[in-house]
Coordinates of C-alpha atoms in Angstrom, one line a residue:
X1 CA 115.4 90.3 160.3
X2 CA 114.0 87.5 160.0
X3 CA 110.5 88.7 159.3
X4 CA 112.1 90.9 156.8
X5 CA 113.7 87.4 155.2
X6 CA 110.4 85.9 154.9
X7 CA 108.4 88.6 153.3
X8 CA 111.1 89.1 150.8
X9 CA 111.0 86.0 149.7
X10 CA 106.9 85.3 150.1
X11 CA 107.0 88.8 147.7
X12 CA 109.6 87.1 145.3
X13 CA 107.4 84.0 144.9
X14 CA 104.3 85.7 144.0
X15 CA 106.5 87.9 141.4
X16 CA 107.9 84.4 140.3
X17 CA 104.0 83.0 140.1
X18 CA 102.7 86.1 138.1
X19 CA 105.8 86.0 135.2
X20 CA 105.2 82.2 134.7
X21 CA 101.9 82.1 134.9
X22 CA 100.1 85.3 133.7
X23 CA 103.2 87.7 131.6
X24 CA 104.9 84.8 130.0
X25 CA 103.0 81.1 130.9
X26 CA 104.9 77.6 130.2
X27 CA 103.3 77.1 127.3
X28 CA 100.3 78.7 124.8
X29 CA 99.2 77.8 121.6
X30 CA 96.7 78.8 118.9
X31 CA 95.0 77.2 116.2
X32 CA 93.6 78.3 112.4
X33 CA 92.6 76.6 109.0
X34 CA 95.2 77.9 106.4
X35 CA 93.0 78.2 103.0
X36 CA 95.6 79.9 100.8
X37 CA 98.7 81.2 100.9
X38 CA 101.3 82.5 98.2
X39 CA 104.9 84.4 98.2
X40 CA 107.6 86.6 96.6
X41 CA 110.4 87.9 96.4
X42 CA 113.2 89.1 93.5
X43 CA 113.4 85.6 90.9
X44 CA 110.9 83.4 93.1
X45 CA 107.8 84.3 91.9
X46 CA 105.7 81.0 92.1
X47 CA 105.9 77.6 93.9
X48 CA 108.6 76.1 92.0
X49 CA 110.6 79.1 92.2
X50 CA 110.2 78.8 95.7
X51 CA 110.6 74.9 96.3
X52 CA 114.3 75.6 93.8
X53 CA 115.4 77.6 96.9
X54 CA 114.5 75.4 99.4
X55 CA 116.8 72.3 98.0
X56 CA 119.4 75.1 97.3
X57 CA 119.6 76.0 101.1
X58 CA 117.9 78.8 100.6
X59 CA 120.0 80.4 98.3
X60 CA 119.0 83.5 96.8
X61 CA 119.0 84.5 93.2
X62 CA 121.4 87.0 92.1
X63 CA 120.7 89.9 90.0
X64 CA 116.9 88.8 89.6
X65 CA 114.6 91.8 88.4
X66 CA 111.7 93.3 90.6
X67 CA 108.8 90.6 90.3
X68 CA 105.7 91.2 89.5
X69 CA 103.2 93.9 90.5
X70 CA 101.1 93.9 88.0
X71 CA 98.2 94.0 90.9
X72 CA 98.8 97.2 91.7
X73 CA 97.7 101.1 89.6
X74 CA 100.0 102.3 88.0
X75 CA 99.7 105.6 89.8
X76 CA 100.3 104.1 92.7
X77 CA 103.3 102.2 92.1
X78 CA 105.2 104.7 91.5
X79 CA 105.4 106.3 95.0
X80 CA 105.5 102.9 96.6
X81 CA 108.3 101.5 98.3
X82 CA 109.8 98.3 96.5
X83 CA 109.1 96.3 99.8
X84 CA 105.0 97.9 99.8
X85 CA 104.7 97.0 96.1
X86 CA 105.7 93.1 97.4
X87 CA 103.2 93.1 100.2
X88 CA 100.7 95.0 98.2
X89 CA 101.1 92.5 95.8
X90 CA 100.5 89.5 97.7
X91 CA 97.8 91.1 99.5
X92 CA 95.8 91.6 96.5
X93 CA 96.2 88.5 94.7
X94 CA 94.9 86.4 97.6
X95 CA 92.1 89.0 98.5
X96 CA 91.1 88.1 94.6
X97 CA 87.6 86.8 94.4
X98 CA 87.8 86.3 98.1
X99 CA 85.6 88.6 101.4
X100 CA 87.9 89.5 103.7
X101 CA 87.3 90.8 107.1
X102 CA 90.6 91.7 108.3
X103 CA 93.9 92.1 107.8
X104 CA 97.1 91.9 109.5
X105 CA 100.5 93.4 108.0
X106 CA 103.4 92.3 110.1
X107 CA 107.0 93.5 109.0
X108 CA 110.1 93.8 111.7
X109 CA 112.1 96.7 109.7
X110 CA 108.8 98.2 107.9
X111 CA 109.6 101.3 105.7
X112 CA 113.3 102.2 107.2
X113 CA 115.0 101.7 104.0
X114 CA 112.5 104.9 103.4
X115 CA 113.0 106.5 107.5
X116 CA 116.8 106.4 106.4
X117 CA 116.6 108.2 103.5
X118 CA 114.6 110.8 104.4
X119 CA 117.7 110.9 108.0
X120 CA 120.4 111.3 105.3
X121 CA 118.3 114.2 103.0
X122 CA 117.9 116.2 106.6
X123 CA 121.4 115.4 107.7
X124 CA 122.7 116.7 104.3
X125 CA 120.0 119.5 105.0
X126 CA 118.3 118.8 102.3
X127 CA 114.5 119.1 102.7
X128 CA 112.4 115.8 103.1
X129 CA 110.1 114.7 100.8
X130 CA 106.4 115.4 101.6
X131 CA 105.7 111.9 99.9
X132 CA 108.6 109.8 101.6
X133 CA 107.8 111.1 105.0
X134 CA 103.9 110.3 104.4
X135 CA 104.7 107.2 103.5
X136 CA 107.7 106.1 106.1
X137 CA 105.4 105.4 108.6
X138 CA 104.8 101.3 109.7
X139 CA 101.3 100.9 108.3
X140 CA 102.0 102.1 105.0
X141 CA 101.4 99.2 103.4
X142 CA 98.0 98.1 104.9
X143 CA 97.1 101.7 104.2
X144 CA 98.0 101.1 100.5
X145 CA 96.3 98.2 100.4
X146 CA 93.0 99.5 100.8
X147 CA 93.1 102.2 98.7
X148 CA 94.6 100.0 96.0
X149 CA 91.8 97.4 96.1
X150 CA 89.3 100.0 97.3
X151 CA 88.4 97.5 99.9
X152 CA 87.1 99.2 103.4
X153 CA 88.5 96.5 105.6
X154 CA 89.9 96.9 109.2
X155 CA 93.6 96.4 109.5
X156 CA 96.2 96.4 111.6
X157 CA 100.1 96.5 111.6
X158 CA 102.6 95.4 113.8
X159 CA 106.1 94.5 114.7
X160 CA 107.4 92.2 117.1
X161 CA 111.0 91.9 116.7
X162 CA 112.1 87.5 115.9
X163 CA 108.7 86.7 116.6
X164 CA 106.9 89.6 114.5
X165 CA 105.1 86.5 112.0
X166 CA 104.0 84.4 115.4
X167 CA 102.7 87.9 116.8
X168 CA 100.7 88.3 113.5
X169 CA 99.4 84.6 113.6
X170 CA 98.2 85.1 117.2
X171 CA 96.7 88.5 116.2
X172 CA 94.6 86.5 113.7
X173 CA 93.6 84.1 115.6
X174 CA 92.1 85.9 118.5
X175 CA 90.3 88.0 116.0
X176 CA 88.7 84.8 114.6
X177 CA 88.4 83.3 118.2
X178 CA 85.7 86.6 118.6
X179 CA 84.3 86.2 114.5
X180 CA 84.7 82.1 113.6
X181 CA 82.6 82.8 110.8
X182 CA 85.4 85.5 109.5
X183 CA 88.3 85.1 107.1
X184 CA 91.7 86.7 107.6
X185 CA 94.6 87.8 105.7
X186 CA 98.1 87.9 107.2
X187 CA 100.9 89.7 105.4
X188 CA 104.4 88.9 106.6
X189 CA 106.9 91.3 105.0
X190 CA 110.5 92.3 105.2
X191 CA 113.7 93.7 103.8
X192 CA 117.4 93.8 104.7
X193 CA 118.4 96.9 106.9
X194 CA 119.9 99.6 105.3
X195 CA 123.1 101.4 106.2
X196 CA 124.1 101.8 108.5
X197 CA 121.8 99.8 110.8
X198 CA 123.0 96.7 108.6
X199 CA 125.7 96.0 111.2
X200 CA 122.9 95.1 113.4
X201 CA 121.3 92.2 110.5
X202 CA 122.1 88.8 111.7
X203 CA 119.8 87.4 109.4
X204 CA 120.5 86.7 105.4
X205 CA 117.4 87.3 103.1
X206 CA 116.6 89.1 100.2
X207 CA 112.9 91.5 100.5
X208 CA 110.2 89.1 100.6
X209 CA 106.1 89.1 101.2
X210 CA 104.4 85.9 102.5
X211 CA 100.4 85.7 102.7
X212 CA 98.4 83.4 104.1
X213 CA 94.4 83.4 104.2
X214 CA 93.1 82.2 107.8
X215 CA 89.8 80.5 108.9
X216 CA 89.4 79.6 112.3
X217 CA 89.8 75.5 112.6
X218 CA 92.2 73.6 114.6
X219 CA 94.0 72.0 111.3
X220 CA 97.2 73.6 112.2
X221 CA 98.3 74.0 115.7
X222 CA 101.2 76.5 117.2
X223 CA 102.3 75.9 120.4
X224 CA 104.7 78.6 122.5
X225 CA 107.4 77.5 124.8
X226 CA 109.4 80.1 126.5
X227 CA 112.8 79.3 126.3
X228 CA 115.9 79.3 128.6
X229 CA 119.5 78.1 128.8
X230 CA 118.0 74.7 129.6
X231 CA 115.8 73.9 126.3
X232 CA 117.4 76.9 124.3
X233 CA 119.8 76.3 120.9
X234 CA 120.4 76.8 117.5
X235 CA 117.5 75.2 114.9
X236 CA 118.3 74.6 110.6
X237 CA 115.8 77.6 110.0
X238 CA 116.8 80.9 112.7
X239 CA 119.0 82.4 110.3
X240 CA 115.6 82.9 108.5
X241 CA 113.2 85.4 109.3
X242 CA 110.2 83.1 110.8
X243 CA 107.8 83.6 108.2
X244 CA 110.0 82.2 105.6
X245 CA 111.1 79.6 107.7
X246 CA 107.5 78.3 108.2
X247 CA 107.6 78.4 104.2
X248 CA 110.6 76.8 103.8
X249 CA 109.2 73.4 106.0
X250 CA 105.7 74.3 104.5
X251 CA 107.6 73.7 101.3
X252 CA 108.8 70.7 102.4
X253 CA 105.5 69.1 103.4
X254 CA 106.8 68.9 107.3
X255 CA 103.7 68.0 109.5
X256 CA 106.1 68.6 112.6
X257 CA 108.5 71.2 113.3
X258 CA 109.7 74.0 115.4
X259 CA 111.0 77.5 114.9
X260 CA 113.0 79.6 117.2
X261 CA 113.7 82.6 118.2
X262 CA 115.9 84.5 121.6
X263 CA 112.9 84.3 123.3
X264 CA 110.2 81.9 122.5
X265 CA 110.2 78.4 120.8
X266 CA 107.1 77.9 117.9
X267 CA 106.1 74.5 117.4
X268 CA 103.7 73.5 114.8
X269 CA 101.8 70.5 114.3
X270 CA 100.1 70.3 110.7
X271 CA 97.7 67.8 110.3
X272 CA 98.0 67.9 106.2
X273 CA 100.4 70.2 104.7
X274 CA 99.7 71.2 100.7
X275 CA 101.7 73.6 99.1

């Protein structure tokens, strides 16, 4: 028995050793040049808009018209989603006069506004649109992209629940870890959930697209902390999703700051921040 002990619990120390230090380590961080960046949403179209919002607590407009997407054909639009037209948008006003070798769309929700739609039409048993169901799928947007700005660039979409904008940064930043000579574009988009799974929204936003253009540098630093009951609690900015609140403190000209989520704690350190 007590053999038995002591292999249990030399087996439940090496588990221990392999969580903290391979599957989920103390502490990480990555490291990019930010050359451009831009964001919108329904009535905050450009920087002032935006800067309005964040001495109003981030309160949204009401009633505001769809913004802009003037980027985008007109053919186009008019099968897009409204949350594709905003990241299509964004996308192709940074990539403007710019090369870009990759691309990264992040979004938590994606097209379900669309997914639920197209679950109501078959529960009604109505047939589901050919188009809809094309484009309900999580990389419609990067897809979009390209063929929009005819521009035959690798990219990739993903979703990573709280953290999905971290995820995307750290996507980034490996790629340029591998290409330092490269430049990057990451897309963070999002949209309330729609009925019914709006029960589940603990968050208060309206649809937005964020885009930032990445070199690899080491002018802003991210650094991941796990957290636990001991270091974990409520920050000014979780009732955000992340990528808006790294807008709002980048907004604010904050050089220091943090951003939480359940599971991980974000800490940047920005050694200028311009809006």
């Amino acid at each position: 028995m007590i053999m038995h002990y002591n292999i249990d619990r030399t087996v439940r120390k090496l588990i221990n050793n392999i969580i903290s230090d391979v599957i989920a380590p103390p502490m990480s961080s990555i490291q990019f040049n930010l050359q451009r960046l831009n964001a919108l949403s329904p009535g905050l179209e450009n920087t002032e808009a935006w800067e309005n919002w964040c001495q109003r607590n981030h309160a949204w407009p009401e009633g505001a018209p769809a913004p802009r997407t003037d980027a985008i054909p007109a053919m186009m639009k008019r099968r897009m989603s409204p949350i594709s037209k905003l990241a299509v948008q964004v996308a192709t006003e940074l990539s403007r006069a710019e090369h870009i070798d990759f691309v990264v769309f992040s979004s938590r929700h994606g097209e379900l506004q669309r997914t639920a739609t197209l679950l109501r039409d078959i529960q009604m048993g109505e047939p589901a649109s050919p188009t809809a169901f094309s484009q309900s799928v999580h990389n419609t947007a990067a897809g979009l992209f390209t063929i929009a700005t005819k521009t035959p660039v690798p990219a990739t979409s993903l979703a990573a629940g709280e953290d999905t904008f971290h995820c995307a940064l750290t996507e980034a930043t490996i790629y340029l870890s591998e290409h330092p000579e490269h430049r990057v574009l990451v897309i963070d988009f999002d949209a309330p959930t729609p009925e019914p799974y709006d029960a589940f929204e603990q968050q208060a936003f309206q649809p937005y697209a964020l885009g930032l253009l990445l070199t690899k540098g080491d002018d802003i630093r991210i650094d991941r902390h796990p957290m636990n009951g001991i270091n974990g609690g409520d920050t000014q900015e979780k009732d955000l999703p992340q990528g808006l609140a790294f807008y709002s403190q980048w907004l604010d000209q904050r050089t220091l700051f943090e951003i939480e989520s359940t599971r991980h704690s974000w800490r940047w350190h920005i050694k200028q921040a311009e809006k």
